[in-house]
Coordinates of C-alpha atoms in Angstrom, one line a residue:
M1 CA 107.2 188.7 54.0
S2 CA 110.5 190.4 53.3
Q3 CA 112.6 191.8 56.1
P4 CA 113.8 195.4 56.2
T5 CA 117.4 196.2 55.3
V6 CA 119.2 199.1 56.9
R7 CA 122.2 200.9 55.4
G8 CA 123.9 204.3 55.6
W9 CA 122.2 207.1 53.9
R10 CA 123.2 208.2 50.4
E11 CA 122.9 211.5 48.6
D12 CA 120.0 210.2 46.5
D13 CA 118.0 209.4 49.7
L14 CA 117.7 213.0 50.8
G15 CA 114.5 213.9 49.0
G16 CA 112.8 210.8 50.2
I17 CA 114.0 211.3 53.7
A18 CA 112.6 214.9 53.7
R19 CA 109.2 213.7 52.5
L20 CA 109.1 210.7 54.9
Y21 CA 109.8 213.0 57.9
Y22 CA 107.1 215.6 56.9
E23 CA 104.5 213.0 56.0
T24 CA 105.1 210.9 59.1
V25 CA 104.8 213.8 61.5
R26 CA 101.7 215.0 59.7
T27 CA 100.0 211.5 59.7
V28 CA 101.3 209.3 62.5
N29 CA 102.2 212.0 65.1
A30 CA 99.1 214.0 64.4
R31 CA 97.2 211.4 66.5
D32 CA 98.9 212.7 69.6
Y33 CA 99.6 216.3 69.0
T34 CA 97.6 219.4 68.2
P35 CA 97.5 220.9 64.7
E36 CA 99.6 223.8 66.0
Q37 CA 102.2 221.5 67.4
I38 CA 102.4 219.6 64.1
A39 CA 102.7 222.8 62.1
A40 CA 105.6 223.9 64.3
W41 CA 107.3 220.4 64.2
A42 CA 107.1 220.0 60.4
P43 CA 106.1 223.3 58.8
Q44 CA 107.4 222.3 55.3
I45 CA 109.3 219.7 53.5
E46 CA 112.9 220.7 54.1
A47 CA 115.4 221.1 51.3
D48 CA 118.1 218.5 50.8
V49 CA 120.7 220.9 52.2
Y50 CA 119.0 220.8 55.6
W51 CA 119.4 217.1 55.8
R52 CA 122.9 217.0 54.4
R53 CA 123.9 219.5 57.1
R54 CA 122.3 217.4 59.8
F55 CA 123.9 214.2 58.7
A56 CA 127.4 215.8 58.7
T57 CA 127.4 215.6 62.5
R58 CA 125.4 212.4 62.9
R59 CA 125.4 208.8 61.7
A60 CA 122.3 208.5 59.6
F61 CA 120.7 205.3 58.4
V62 CA 117.8 204.4 56.1
A63 CA 115.6 201.4 56.1
E64 CA 114.3 199.8 52.9
L65 CA 111.5 197.3 52.6
G66 CA 110.6 195.9 49.2
G67 CA 112.8 198.4 47.5
A68 CA 111.0 201.4 49.1
L69 CA 112.4 203.9 51.6
A70 CA 110.6 202.7 54.8
G71 CA 112.4 204.7 57.5
F72 CA 115.4 206.7 58.6
C73 CA 117.2 207.4 61.9
E74 CA 120.1 209.3 63.3
L75 CA 122.7 208.6 65.9
E76 CA 124.5 211.5 67.6
P77 CA 127.7 210.0 68.7
P78 CA 128.3 208.2 70.9
G79 CA 124.8 207.0 71.8
H80 CA 122.0 209.5 71.4
V81 CA 119.2 208.5 69.1
D82 CA 117.9 211.6 67.3
C83 CA 115.5 211.4 64.4
F84 CA 113.8 208.0 64.3
Y85 CA 110.9 207.8 61.8
A86 CA 109.2 204.8 60.1
H87 CA 107.0 205.6 57.1
H88 CA 103.4 205.4 58.0
A89 CA 102.8 202.7 55.3
F90 CA 105.5 200.5 56.9
Q91 CA 104.7 200.7 60.6
G92 CA 104.4 197.4 62.4
R93 CA 106.6 195.6 59.8
G94 CA 109.9 195.4 61.7
V95 CA 111.4 198.7 60.2
G96 CA 111.8 200.3 63.6
T97 CA 113.3 197.2 65.2
A98 CA 115.8 196.8 62.3
M99 CA 116.8 200.5 62.6
M100 CA 117.2 200.3 66.4
R101 CA 119.5 197.2 65.9
S102 CA 121.7 199.2 63.5
L103 CA 121.8 202.2 65.9
A104 CA 122.8 200.0 68.8
E105 CA 125.6 198.3 66.8
A106 CA 126.9 201.7 65.6
A107 CA 126.8 203.1 69.1
A108 CA 128.6 200.1 70.5
A109 CA 131.3 200.4 67.9
L110 CA 131.8 204.0 69.1
G111 CA 132.1 202.9 72.7
A112 CA 128.6 203.8 74.0
A113 CA 127.4 201.6 76.8
R114 CA 123.8 202.4 76.1
L115 CA 121.5 204.4 73.9
D116 CA 119.4 207.4 75.0
A117 CA 116.7 209.4 73.3
D118 CA 114.1 212.2 73.7
V119 CA 111.0 210.6 72.2
S120 CA 107.6 211.8 71.2
V121 CA 104.4 210.6 72.9
T122 CA 103.7 208.7 69.7
A123 CA 107.0 206.8 69.8
R124 CA 107.1 206.1 73.6
A125 CA 105.6 202.6 73.5
F126 CA 107.9 201.5 70.7
F127 CA 111.0 202.7 72.6
E128 CA 109.8 201.1 75.8
R129 CA 109.4 197.8 73.9
Q130 CA 113.0 198.2 72.8
G131 CA 114.2 198.4 76.4
F132 CA 114.3 202.2 76.9
V133 CA 113.3 203.5 80.4
I134 CA 111.7 206.8 81.0
V135 CA 114.0 209.0 83.0
R136 CA 111.7 212.1 82.9
E137 CA 108.7 213.3 81.0

């Protein structure tokens, strides 16, 4: 089985990132949230300009597996993990772990002693396996 690769985002990733975000919230996160919460979280597939604006103030990475966009994540300098999404078809295949490793390396290069995040109920177990500790719910 091939391993995921993680790299900085490119302009031609934006449409795929927008779809991945929308579809992941509406499939994976829908297990833990009400239809109303999901609709508020991801009401539509956002235009490329939305993501381009977000990435202007964050370090964004994409994960690829087998040539497909398998996930994306953001680091708000110096050490806050913001968006962190693995495509529903690629969950459990090392995508999240590879992205977390890239975020940790980027944060360390910026001088962050640790990473922090506000995570969904759905992502909680993954983040705990990565060494995160719940400070408050």
